[in-house]
PDB file of N, CA, C and O in Angstrom, chain B, residues numbered from 101:
ATOM      1  N   MET B 101      15.487  13.625 -33.590  1.00  0.00           N
ATOM      2  CA  MET B 101      14.512  14.128 -32.638  1.00  0.00           C
ATOM      3  C   MET B 101      13.761  12.991 -31.963  1.00  0.00           C
ATOM      4  O   MET B 101      13.519  13.044 -30.757  1.00  0.00           O
ATOM      5  N   ILE B 102      13.390  11.970 -32.714  1.00  0.00           N
ATOM      6  CA  ILE B 102      12.660  10.853 -32.122  1.00  0.00           C
ATOM      7  C   ILE B 102      13.544  10.134 -31.111  1.00  0.00           C
ATOM      8  O   ILE B 102      13.061   9.698 -30.066  1.00  0.00           O
ATOM      9  N   GLY B 103      14.820  10.007 -31.410  1.00  0.00           N
ATOM     10  CA  GLY B 103      15.741   9.397 -30.464  1.00  0.00           C
ATOM     11  C   GLY B 103      15.793  10.168 -29.155  1.00  0.00           C
ATOM     12  O   GLY B 103      15.965   9.576 -28.090  1.00  0.00           O
ATOM     13  N   GLY B 104      15.647  11.470 -29.228  1.00  0.00           N
ATOM     14  CA  GLY B 104      15.644  12.297 -28.024  1.00  0.00           C
ATOM     15  C   GLY B 104      14.405  12.086 -27.180  1.00  0.00           C
ATOM     16  O   GLY B 104      14.455  12.214 -25.957  1.00  0.00           O
ATOM     17  N   LEU B 105      13.290  11.763 -27.824  1.00  0.00           N
ATOM     18  CA  LEU B 105      12.059  11.535 -27.081  1.00  0.00           C
ATOM     19  C   LEU B 105      12.151  10.304 -26.199  1.00  0.00           C
ATOM     20  O   LEU B 105      11.581  10.271 -25.108  1.00  0.00           O
ATOM     21  N   SER B 106      12.862   9.301 -26.666  1.00  0.00           N
ATOM     22  CA  SER B 106      12.962   8.093 -25.854  1.00  0.00           C
ATOM     23  C   SER B 106      13.772   8.347 -24.589  1.00  0.00           C
ATOM     24  O   SER B 106      13.707   7.560 -23.645  1.00  0.00           O
ATOM     25  N   MET B 107      14.515   9.411 -24.562  1.00  0.00           N
ATOM     26  CA  MET B 107      15.315   9.730 -23.387  1.00  0.00           C
ATOM     27  C   MET B 107      14.496  10.472 -22.329  1.00  0.00           C
ATOM     28  O   MET B 107      15.000  10.733 -21.237  1.00  0.00           O
ATOM     29  N   LEU B 108      13.254  10.812 -22.633  1.00  0.00           N
ATOM     30  CA  LEU B 108      12.437  11.581 -21.702  1.00  0.00           C
ATOM     31  C   LEU B 108      11.695  10.718 -20.687  1.00  0.00           C
ATOM     32  O   LEU B 108      10.865  11.234 -19.940  1.00  0.00           O
ATOM     33  N   GLY B 109      11.967   9.442 -20.644  1.00  0.00           N
ATOM     34  CA  GLY B 109      11.294   8.611 -19.663  1.00  0.00           C
ATOM     35  C   GLY B 109      10.282   7.669 -20.258  1.00  0.00           C
ATOM     36  O   GLY B 109       9.487   7.075 -19.530  1.00  0.00           O
ATOM     37  N   CYS B 110      10.293   7.523 -21.549  1.00  0.00           N
ATOM     38  CA  CYS B 110       9.348   6.634 -22.209  1.00  0.00           C
ATOM     39  C   CYS B 110       9.945   5.259 -22.451  1.00  0.00           C
ATOM     40  O   CYS B 110       9.275   4.379 -22.991  1.00  0.00           O
ATOM     41  N   GLY B 111      11.174   5.067 -22.065  1.00  0.00           N
ATOM     42  CA  GLY B 111      11.846   3.800 -22.318  1.00  0.00           C
ATOM     43  C   GLY B 111      11.268   2.667 -21.496  1.00  0.00           C
ATOM     44  O   GLY B 111      10.783   2.876 -20.384  1.00  0.00           O
ATOM     45  N   SER B 112      11.324   1.471 -22.046  1.00  0.00           N
ATOM     46  CA  SER B 112      10.783   0.315 -21.342  1.00  0.00           C
ATOM     47  C   SER B 112      11.730  -0.187 -20.271  1.00  0.00           C
ATOM     48  O   SER B 112      11.352  -1.054 -19.482  1.00  0.00           O
ATOM     49  N   GLY B 113      12.937   0.324 -20.219  1.00  0.00           N
ATOM     50  CA  GLY B 113      13.904  -0.139 -19.246  1.00  0.00           C
ATOM     51  C   GLY B 113      13.724   0.462 -17.861  1.00  0.00           C
ATOM     52  O   GLY B 113      14.417   0.064 -16.925  1.00  0.00           O
ATOM     53  N   GLU B 114      12.815   1.407 -17.714  1.00  0.00           N
ATOM     54  CA  GLU B 114      12.624   2.051 -16.422  1.00  0.00           C
ATOM     55  C   GLU B 114      11.842   1.153 -15.479  1.00  0.00           C
ATOM     56  O   GLU B 114      10.909   0.466 -15.894  1.00  0.00           O
ATOM     57  N   ALA B 115      12.222   1.161 -14.226  1.00  0.00           N
ATOM     58  CA  ALA B 115      11.501   0.378 -13.219  1.00  0.00           C
ATOM     59  C   ALA B 115      10.260   1.149 -12.780  1.00  0.00           C
ATOM     60  O   ALA B 115      10.301   2.366 -12.601  1.00  0.00           O
ATOM     61  N   ALA B 116       9.173   0.432 -12.612  1.00  0.00           N
ATOM     62  CA  ALA B 116       7.934   1.046 -12.143  1.00  0.00           C
ATOM     63  C   ALA B 116       8.026   1.284 -10.641  1.00  0.00           C
ATOM     64  O   ALA B 116       8.730   0.565  -9.933  1.00  0.00           O
ATOM     65  N   ASP B 117       7.318   2.285 -10.167  1.00  0.00           N
ATOM     66  CA  ASP B 117       7.276   2.567  -8.734  1.00  0.00           C
ATOM     67  C   ASP B 117       6.367   1.546  -8.066  1.00  0.00           C
ATOM     68  O   ASP B 117       5.155   1.546  -8.282  1.00  0.00           O
ATOM     69  N   THR B 118       6.948   0.693  -7.269  1.00  0.00           N
ATOM     70  CA  THR B 118       6.165  -0.345  -6.590  1.00  0.00           C
ATOM     71  C   THR B 118       6.091  -0.100  -5.093  1.00  0.00           C
ATOM     72  O   THR B 118       5.743  -1.002  -4.330  1.00  0.00           O
ATOM     73  N   SER B 119       6.416   1.109  -4.670  1.00  0.00           N
ATOM     74  CA  SER B 119       6.358   1.392  -3.244  1.00  0.00           C
ATOM     75  C   SER B 119       4.908   1.340  -2.771  1.00  0.00           C
ATOM     76  O   SER B 119       4.000   1.710  -3.515  1.00  0.00           O
ATOM     77  N   PRO B 120       4.684   0.883  -1.536  1.00  0.00           N
ATOM     78  CA  PRO B 120       3.315   0.764  -1.038  1.00  0.00           C
ATOM     79  C   PRO B 120       2.680   2.132  -0.829  1.00  0.00           C
ATOM     80  O   PRO B 120       3.368   3.133  -0.630  1.00  0.00           O
ATOM     81  N   LEU B 121       1.371   2.151  -0.877  1.00  0.00           N
ATOM     82  CA  LEU B 121       0.645   3.381  -0.595  1.00  0.00           C
ATOM     83  C   LEU B 121       0.848   3.752   0.866  1.00  0.00           C
ATOM     84  O   LEU B 121       1.157   2.887   1.686  1.00  0.00           O
ATOM     85  N   PRO B 122       0.679   5.022   1.203  1.00  0.00           N
ATOM     86  CA  PRO B 122       0.819   5.412   2.606  1.00  0.00           C
ATOM     87  C   PRO B 122      -0.180   4.648   3.479  1.00  0.00           C
ATOM     88  O   PRO B 122      -1.320   4.407   3.082  1.00  0.00           O
ATOM     89  N   ALA B 123       0.269   4.279   4.657  1.00  0.00           N
ATOM     90  CA  ALA B 123      -0.591   3.515   5.561  1.00  0.00           C
ATOM     91  C   ALA B 123      -1.715   4.404   6.088  1.00  0.00           C
ATOM     92  O   ALA B 123      -1.484   5.530   6.529  1.00  0.00           O
ATOM     93  N   LYS B 124      -2.908   3.884   6.032  1.00  0.00           N
ATOM     94  CA  LYS B 124      -4.078   4.556   6.594  1.00  0.00           C
ATOM     95  C   LYS B 124      -4.946   3.475   7.200  1.00  0.00           C
ATOM     96  O   LYS B 124      -4.990   2.349   6.705  1.00  0.00           O
ATOM     97  N   ASP B 125      -5.622   3.815   8.252  1.00  0.00           N
ATOM     98  CA  ASP B 125      -6.556   2.836   8.771  1.00  0.00           C
ATOM     99  C   ASP B 125      -7.832   2.872   7.940  1.00  0.00           C
ATOM    100  O   ASP B 125      -8.073   3.810   7.180  1.00  0.00           O
ATOM    101  N   THR B 126      -8.624   1.854   8.097  1.00  0.00           N
ATOM    102  CA  THR B 126      -9.825   1.725   7.269  1.00  0.00           C
ATOM    103  C   THR B 126     -10.766   2.903   7.459  1.00  0.00           C
ATOM    104  O   THR B 126     -11.345   3.391   6.489  1.00  0.00           O
ATOM    105  N   GLN B 127     -10.927   3.367   8.693  1.00  0.00           N
ATOM    106  CA  GLN B 127     -11.857   4.471   8.945  1.00  0.00           C
ATOM    107  C   GLN B 127     -11.408   5.746   8.232  1.00  0.00           C
ATOM    108  O   GLN B 127     -12.244   6.488   7.716  1.00  0.00           O
ATOM    109  N   ALA B 128     -10.116   6.008   8.197  1.00  0.00           N
ATOM    110  CA  ALA B 128      -9.615   7.193   7.497  1.00  0.00           C
ATOM    111  C   ALA B 128      -9.904   7.089   6.006  1.00  0.00           C
ATOM    112  O   ALA B 128     -10.263   8.082   5.372  1.00  0.00           O
ATOM    113  N   ARG B 129      -9.749   5.894   5.440  1.00  0.00           N
ATOM    114  CA  ARG B 129     -10.049   5.700   4.022  1.00  0.00           C
ATOM    115  C   ARG B 129     -11.539   5.906   3.748  1.00  0.00           C
ATOM    116  O   ARG B 129     -11.919   6.525   2.754  1.00  0.00           O
ATOM    117  N   VAL B 130     -12.377   5.378   4.644  1.00  0.00           N
ATOM    118  CA  VAL B 130     -13.828   5.532   4.483  1.00  0.00           C
ATOM    119  C   VAL B 130     -14.209   7.001   4.569  1.00  0.00           C
ATOM    120  O   VAL B 130     -15.018   7.484   3.776  1.00  0.00           O
ATOM    121  N   ASP B 131     -13.630   7.713   5.530  1.00  0.00           N
ATOM    122  CA  ASP B 131     -13.935   9.137   5.678  1.00  0.00           C
ATOM    123  C   ASP B 131     -13.545   9.922   4.428  1.00  0.00           C
ATOM    124  O   ASP B 131     -14.315  10.755   3.949  1.00  0.00           O
ATOM    125  N   ASP B 132     -12.349   9.658   3.902  1.00  0.00           N
ATOM    126  CA  ASP B 132     -11.901  10.342   2.687  1.00  0.00           C
ATOM    127  C   ASP B 132     -12.825  10.046   1.511  1.00  0.00           C
ATOM    128  O   ASP B 132     -13.223  10.952   0.779  1.00  0.00           O
ATOM    129  N   ALA B 133     -13.158   8.787   1.340  1.00  0.00           N
ATOM    130  CA  ALA B 133     -14.015   8.397   0.220  1.00  0.00           C
ATOM    131  C   ALA B 133     -15.421   8.957   0.384  1.00  0.00           C
ATOM    132  O   ALA B 133     -16.050   9.349  -0.598  1.00  0.00           O
ATOM    133  N   SER B 134     -15.918   8.997   1.614  1.00  0.00           N
ATOM    134  CA  SER B 134     -17.259   9.538   1.862  1.00  0.00           C
ATOM    135  C   SER B 134     -17.332  11.008   1.472  1.00  0.00           C
ATOM    136  O   SER B 134     -18.320  11.457   0.892  1.00  0.00           O
ATOM    137  N   LYS B 135     -16.283  11.750   1.794  1.00  0.00           N
ATOM    138  CA  LYS B 135     -16.240  13.170   1.419  1.00  0.00           C
ATOM    139  C   LYS B 135     -16.258  13.331  -0.097  1.00  0.00           C
ATOM    140  O   LYS B 135     -16.918  14.224  -0.628  1.00  0.00           O
ATOM    141  N   LYS B 136     -15.529  12.462  -0.785  1.00  0.00           N
ATOM    142  CA  LYS B 136     -15.493  12.532  -2.247  1.00  0.00           C
ATOM    143  C   LYS B 136     -16.842  12.174  -2.847  1.00  0.00           C
ATOM    144  O   LYS B 136     -17.261  12.766  -3.841  1.00  0.00           O
ATOM    145  N   ILE B 137     -17.519  11.210  -2.248  1.00  0.00           N
ATOM    146  CA  ILE B 137     -18.849  10.832  -2.732  1.00  0.00           C
ATOM    147  C   ILE B 137     -19.805  12.006  -2.575  1.00  0.00           C
ATOM    148  O   ILE B 137     -20.536  12.345  -3.505  1.00  0.00           O
ATOM    149  N   GLU B 138     -19.800  12.624  -1.399  1.00  0.00           N
ATOM    150  CA  GLU B 138     -20.707  13.746  -1.149  1.00  0.00           C
ATOM    151  C   GLU B 138     -20.418  14.931  -2.057  1.00  0.00           C
ATOM    152  O   GLU B 138     -21.339  15.645  -2.455  1.00  0.00           O
ATOM    153  N   ALA B 139     -19.159  15.147  -2.384  1.00  0.00           N
ATOM    154  CA  ALA B 139     -18.780  16.283  -3.228  1.00  0.00           C
ATOM    155  C   ALA B 139     -18.979  16.002  -4.716  1.00  0.00           C
ATOM    156  O   ALA B 139     -18.839  16.902  -5.544  1.00  0.00           O
ATOM    157  N   SER B 140     -19.299  14.775  -5.050  1.00  0.00           N
ATOM    158  CA  SER B 140     -19.424  14.409  -6.461  1.00  0.00           C
ATOM    159  C   SER B 140     -20.728  14.926  -7.057  1.00  0.00           C
ATOM    160  O   SER B 140     -21.601  15.428  -6.349  1.00  0.00           O
ATOM    161  N   SER B 141     -20.836  14.790  -8.364  1.00  0.00           N
ATOM    162  CA  SER B 141     -22.035  15.244  -9.071  1.00  0.00           C
ATOM    163  C   SER B 141     -23.035  14.109  -9.277  1.00  0.00           C
ATOM    164  O   SER B 141     -23.920  14.210 -10.128  1.00  0.00           O
ATOM    165  N   MET B 142     -22.901  13.038  -8.509  1.00  0.00           N
ATOM    166  CA  MET B 142     -23.834  11.916  -8.639  1.00  0.00           C
ATOM    167  C   MET B 142     -25.207  12.307  -8.112  1.00  0.00           C
ATOM    168  O   MET B 142     -25.349  13.245  -7.327  1.00  0.00           O
ATOM    169  N   THR B 143     -26.201  11.574  -8.556  1.00  0.00           N
ATOM    170  CA  THR B 143     -27.553  11.780  -8.036  1.00  0.00           C
ATOM    171  C   THR B 143     -27.603  11.270  -6.598  1.00  0.00           C
ATOM    172  O   THR B 143     -26.738  10.496  -6.189  1.00  0.00           O
ATOM    173  N   PRO B 144     -28.604  11.691  -5.828  1.00  0.00           N
ATOM    174  CA  PRO B 144     -28.719  11.184  -4.453  1.00  0.00           C
ATOM    175  C   PRO B 144     -28.784   9.655  -4.381  1.00  0.00           C
ATOM    176  O   PRO B 144     -28.232   9.048  -3.463  1.00  0.00           O
ATOM    177  N   GLU B 145     -29.450   9.046  -5.340  1.00  0.00           N
ATOM    178  CA  GLU B 145     -29.539   7.585  -5.361  1.00  0.00           C
ATOM    179  C   GLU B 145     -28.169   6.959  -5.615  1.00  0.00           C
ATOM    180  O   GLU B 145     -27.813   5.954  -5.000  1.00  0.00           O
ATOM    181  N   GLN B 146     -27.407   7.561  -6.525  1.00  0.00           N
ATOM    182  CA  GLN B 146     -26.064   7.060  -6.806  1.00  0.00           C
ATOM    183  C   GLN B 146     -25.147   7.243  -5.600  1.00  0.00           C
ATOM    184  O   GLN B 146     -24.341   6.367  -5.286  1.00  0.00           O
ATOM    185  N   LYS B 147     -25.273   8.383  -4.928  1.00  0.00           N
ATOM    186  CA  LYS B 147     -24.469   8.625  -3.732  1.00  0.00           C
ATOM    187  C   LYS B 147     -24.790   7.599  -2.651  1.00  0.00           C
ATOM    188  O   LYS B 147     -23.891   7.095  -1.977  1.00  0.00           O
ATOM    189  N   GLN B 148     -26.076   7.295  -2.491  1.00  0.00           N
ATOM    190  CA  GLN B 148     -26.487   6.321  -1.486  1.00  0.00           C
ATOM    191  C   GLN B 148     -25.926   4.940  -1.818  1.00  0.00           C
ATOM    192  O   GLN B 148     -25.433   4.236  -0.936  1.00  0.00           O
ATOM    193  N   ALA B 149     -26.004   4.560  -3.077  1.00  0.00           N
ATOM    194  CA  ALA B 149     -25.479   3.259  -3.500  1.00  0.00           C
ATOM    195  C   ALA B 149     -23.963   3.206  -3.335  1.00  0.00           C
ATOM    196  O   ALA B 149     -23.422   2.192  -2.894  1.00  0.00           O
ATOM    197  N   ALA B 150     -23.278   4.289  -3.684  1.00  0.00           N
ATOM    198  CA  ALA B 150     -21.822   4.329  -3.550  1.00  0.00           C
ATOM    199  C   ALA B 150     -21.412   4.244  -2.082  1.00  0.00           C
ATOM    200  O   ALA B 150     -20.449   3.555  -1.747  1.00  0.00           O
ATOM    201  N   ALA B 151     -22.131   4.934  -1.214  1.00  0.00           N
ATOM    202  CA  ALA B 151     -21.820   4.893   0.213  1.00  0.00           C
ATOM    203  C   ALA B 151     -22.057   3.498   0.779  1.00  0.00           C
ATOM    204  O   ALA B 151     -21.259   3.012   1.580  1.00  0.00           O
ATOM    205  N   ALA B 152     -23.139   2.853   0.373  1.00  0.00           N
ATOM    206  CA  ALA B 152     -23.415   1.491   0.842  1.00  0.00           C
ATOM    207  C   ALA B 152     -22.320   0.537   0.378  1.00  0.00           C
ATOM    208  O   ALA B 152     -21.862  -0.309   1.147  1.00  0.00           O
ATOM    209  N   TYR B 153     -21.905   0.670  -0.864  1.00  0.00           N
ATOM    210  CA  TYR B 153     -20.834  -0.170  -1.418  1.00  0.00           C
ATOM    211  C   TYR B 153     -19.526   0.072  -0.664  1.00  0.00           C
ATOM    212  O   TYR B 153     -18.800  -0.870  -0.346  1.00  0.00           O
ATOM    213  N   LEU B 154     -19.238   1.327  -0.386  1.00  0.00           N
ATOM    214  CA  LEU B 154     -18.036   1.697   0.350  1.00  0.00           C
ATOM    215  C   LEU B 154     -18.031   1.073   1.742  1.00  0.00           C
ATOM    216  O   LEU B 154     -17.031   0.490   2.161  1.00  0.00           O
ATOM    217  N   HIS B 155     -19.135   1.195   2.450  1.00  0.00           N
ATOM    218  CA  HIS B 155     -19.200   0.673   3.814  1.00  0.00           C
ATOM    219  C   HIS B 155     -19.137  -0.852   3.840  1.00  0.00           C
ATOM    220  O   HIS B 155     -18.544  -1.430   4.751  1.00  0.00           O
ATOM    221  N   GLN B 156     -19.738  -1.502   2.861  1.00  0.00           N
ATOM    222  CA  GLN B 156     -19.648  -2.961   2.791  1.00  0.00           C
ATOM    223  C   GLN B 156     -18.212  -3.389   2.514  1.00  0.00           C
ATOM    224  O   GLN B 156     -17.720  -4.348   3.109  1.00  0.00           O
ATOM    225  N   GLY B 157     -17.548  -2.685   1.621  1.00  0.00           N
ATOM    226  CA  GLY B 157     -16.151  -2.991   1.330  1.00  0.00           C
ATOM    227  C   GLY B 157     -15.260  -2.785   2.544  1.00  0.00           C
ATOM    228  O   GLY B 157     -14.345  -3.573   2.784  1.00  0.00           O
ATOM    229  N   ALA B 158     -15.521  -1.731   3.311  1.00  0.00           N
ATOM    230  CA  ALA B 158     -14.737  -1.477   4.523  1.00  0.00           C
ATOM    231  C   ALA B 158     -14.965  -2.574   5.552  1.00  0.00           C
ATOM    232  O   ALA B 158     -14.025  -3.017   6.212  1.00  0.00           O
ATOM    233  N   ALA B 159     -16.211  -3.011   5.689  1.00  0.00           N
ATOM    234  CA  ALA B 159     -16.510  -4.097   6.624  1.00  0.00           C
ATOM    235  C   ALA B 159     -15.802  -5.379   6.194  1.00  0.00           C
ATOM    236  O   ALA B 159     -15.268  -6.108   7.031  1.00  0.00           O
ATOM    237  N   ASN B 160     -15.796  -5.650   4.907  1.00  0.00           N
ATOM    238  CA  ASN B 160     -15.096  -6.836   4.394  1.00  0.00           C
ATOM    239  C   ASN B 160     -13.594  -6.733   4.642  1.00  0.00           C
ATOM    240  O   ASN B 160     -12.957  -7.724   4.999  1.00  0.00           O
ATOM    241  N   ALA B 161     -13.029  -5.553   4.459  1.00  0.00           N
ATOM    242  CA  ALA B 161     -11.598  -5.358   4.684  1.00  0.00           C
ATOM    243  C   ALA B 161     -11.242  -5.593   6.147  1.00  0.00           C
ATOM    244  O   ALA B 161     -10.231  -6.226   6.451  1.00  0.00           O
ATOM    245  N   GLU B 162     -12.067  -5.086   7.045  1.00  0.00           N
ATOM    246  CA  GLU B 162     -11.812  -5.295   8.472  1.00  0.00           C
ATOM    247  C   GLU B 162     -11.916  -6.770   8.833  1.00  0.00           C
ATOM    248  O   GLU B 162     -11.124  -7.272   9.630  1.00  0.00           O
ATOM    249  N   GLN B 163     -12.881  -7.461   8.254  1.00  0.00           N
ATOM    250  CA  GLN B 163     -13.036  -8.891   8.516  1.00  0.00           C
ATOM    251  C   GLN B 163     -11.811  -9.662   8.032  1.00  0.00           C
ATOM    252  O   GLN B 163     -11.330 -10.564   8.719  1.00  0.00           O
ATOM    253  N   MET B 164     -11.310  -9.311   6.856  1.00  0.00           N
ATOM    254  CA  MET B 164     -10.121  -9.989   6.334  1.00  0.00           C
ATOM    255  C   MET B 164      -8.909  -9.711   7.216  1.00  0.00           C
ATOM    256  O   MET B 164      -8.088 -10.602   7.436  1.00  0.00           O
ATOM    257  N   LYS B 165      -8.788  -8.481   7.724  1.00  0.00           N
ATOM    258  CA  LYS B 165      -7.681  -8.161   8.623  1.00  0.00           C
ATOM    259  C   LYS B 165      -7.757  -9.013   9.885  1.00  0.00           C
ATOM    260  O   LYS B 165      -6.743  -9.531  10.353  1.00  0.00           O
ATOM    261  N   LYS B 166      -8.964  -9.157  10.434  1.00  0.00           N
ATOM    262  CA  LYS B 166      -9.135  -9.963  11.643  1.00  0.00           C
ATOM    263  C   LYS B 166      -8.775 -11.413  11.377  1.00  0.00           C
ATOM    264  O   LYS B 166      -8.111 -12.051  12.193  1.00  0.00           O
ATOM    265  N   MET B 167      -9.209 -11.931  10.245  1.00  0.00           N
ATOM    266  CA  MET B 167      -8.930 -13.323   9.909  1.00  0.00           C
ATOM    267  C   MET B 167      -7.434 -13.549   9.697  1.00  0.00           C
ATOM    268  O   MET B 167      -6.918 -14.627   9.993  1.00  0.00           O
ATOM    269  N   ALA B 168      -6.745 -12.537   9.188  1.00  0.00           N
ATOM    270  CA  ALA B 168      -5.312 -12.653   8.929  1.00  0.00           C
ATOM    271  C   ALA B 168      -4.485 -12.335  10.169  1.00  0.00           C
ATOM    272  O   ALA B 168      -3.272 -12.543  10.182  1.00  0.00           O
ATOM    273  N   GLY B 169      -5.137 -11.833  11.200  1.00  0.00           N
ATOM    274  CA  GLY B 169      -4.420 -11.496  12.421  1.00  0.00           C
ATOM    275  C   GLY B 169      -3.693 -10.171  12.361  1.00  0.00           C
ATOM    276  O   GLY B 169      -2.814  -9.907  13.181  1.00  0.00           O
ATOM    277  N   ALA B 170      -4.047  -9.337  11.404  1.00  0.00           N
ATOM    278  CA  ALA B 170      -3.389  -8.037  11.254  1.00  0.00           C
ATOM    279  C   ALA B 170      -3.974  -7.042  12.255  1.00  0.00           C
ATOM    280  O   ALA B 170      -5.145  -7.147  12.616  1.00  0.00           O
ATOM    281  N   PRO B 171      -3.173  -6.084  12.702  1.00  0.00           N
ATOM    282  CA  PRO B 171      -3.707  -5.047  13.592  1.00  0.00           C
ATOM    283  C   PRO B 171      -4.669  -4.150  12.842  1.00  0.00           C
ATOM    284  O   PRO B 171      -4.572  -4.010  11.622  1.00  0.00           O
ATOM    285  N   LYS B 172      -5.595  -3.545  13.564  1.00  0.00           N
ATOM    286  CA  LYS B 172      -6.579  -2.659  12.938  1.00  0.00           C
ATOM    287  C   LYS B 172      -5.942  -1.422  12.403  1.00  0.00           C
ATOM    288  O   LYS B 172      -6.628  -0.566  11.844  1.00  0.00           O
TER     289      LYS B 172
END
């Protein structure tokens, strides 16, 4: 029986899925995350801090894209 369990996908020989995440622009990611923050059970102060952190991260991501010459 234990030998059968290893055949269910628990083997170390399987390749991990390394495909890239679906492409989204930064604003779409911010919008999705903002909705999740608002729908969460965090306190208003936590929501405000999370939103500020999110927006700072998005600004940093856009800056890095510009520096790398990547399209928006």
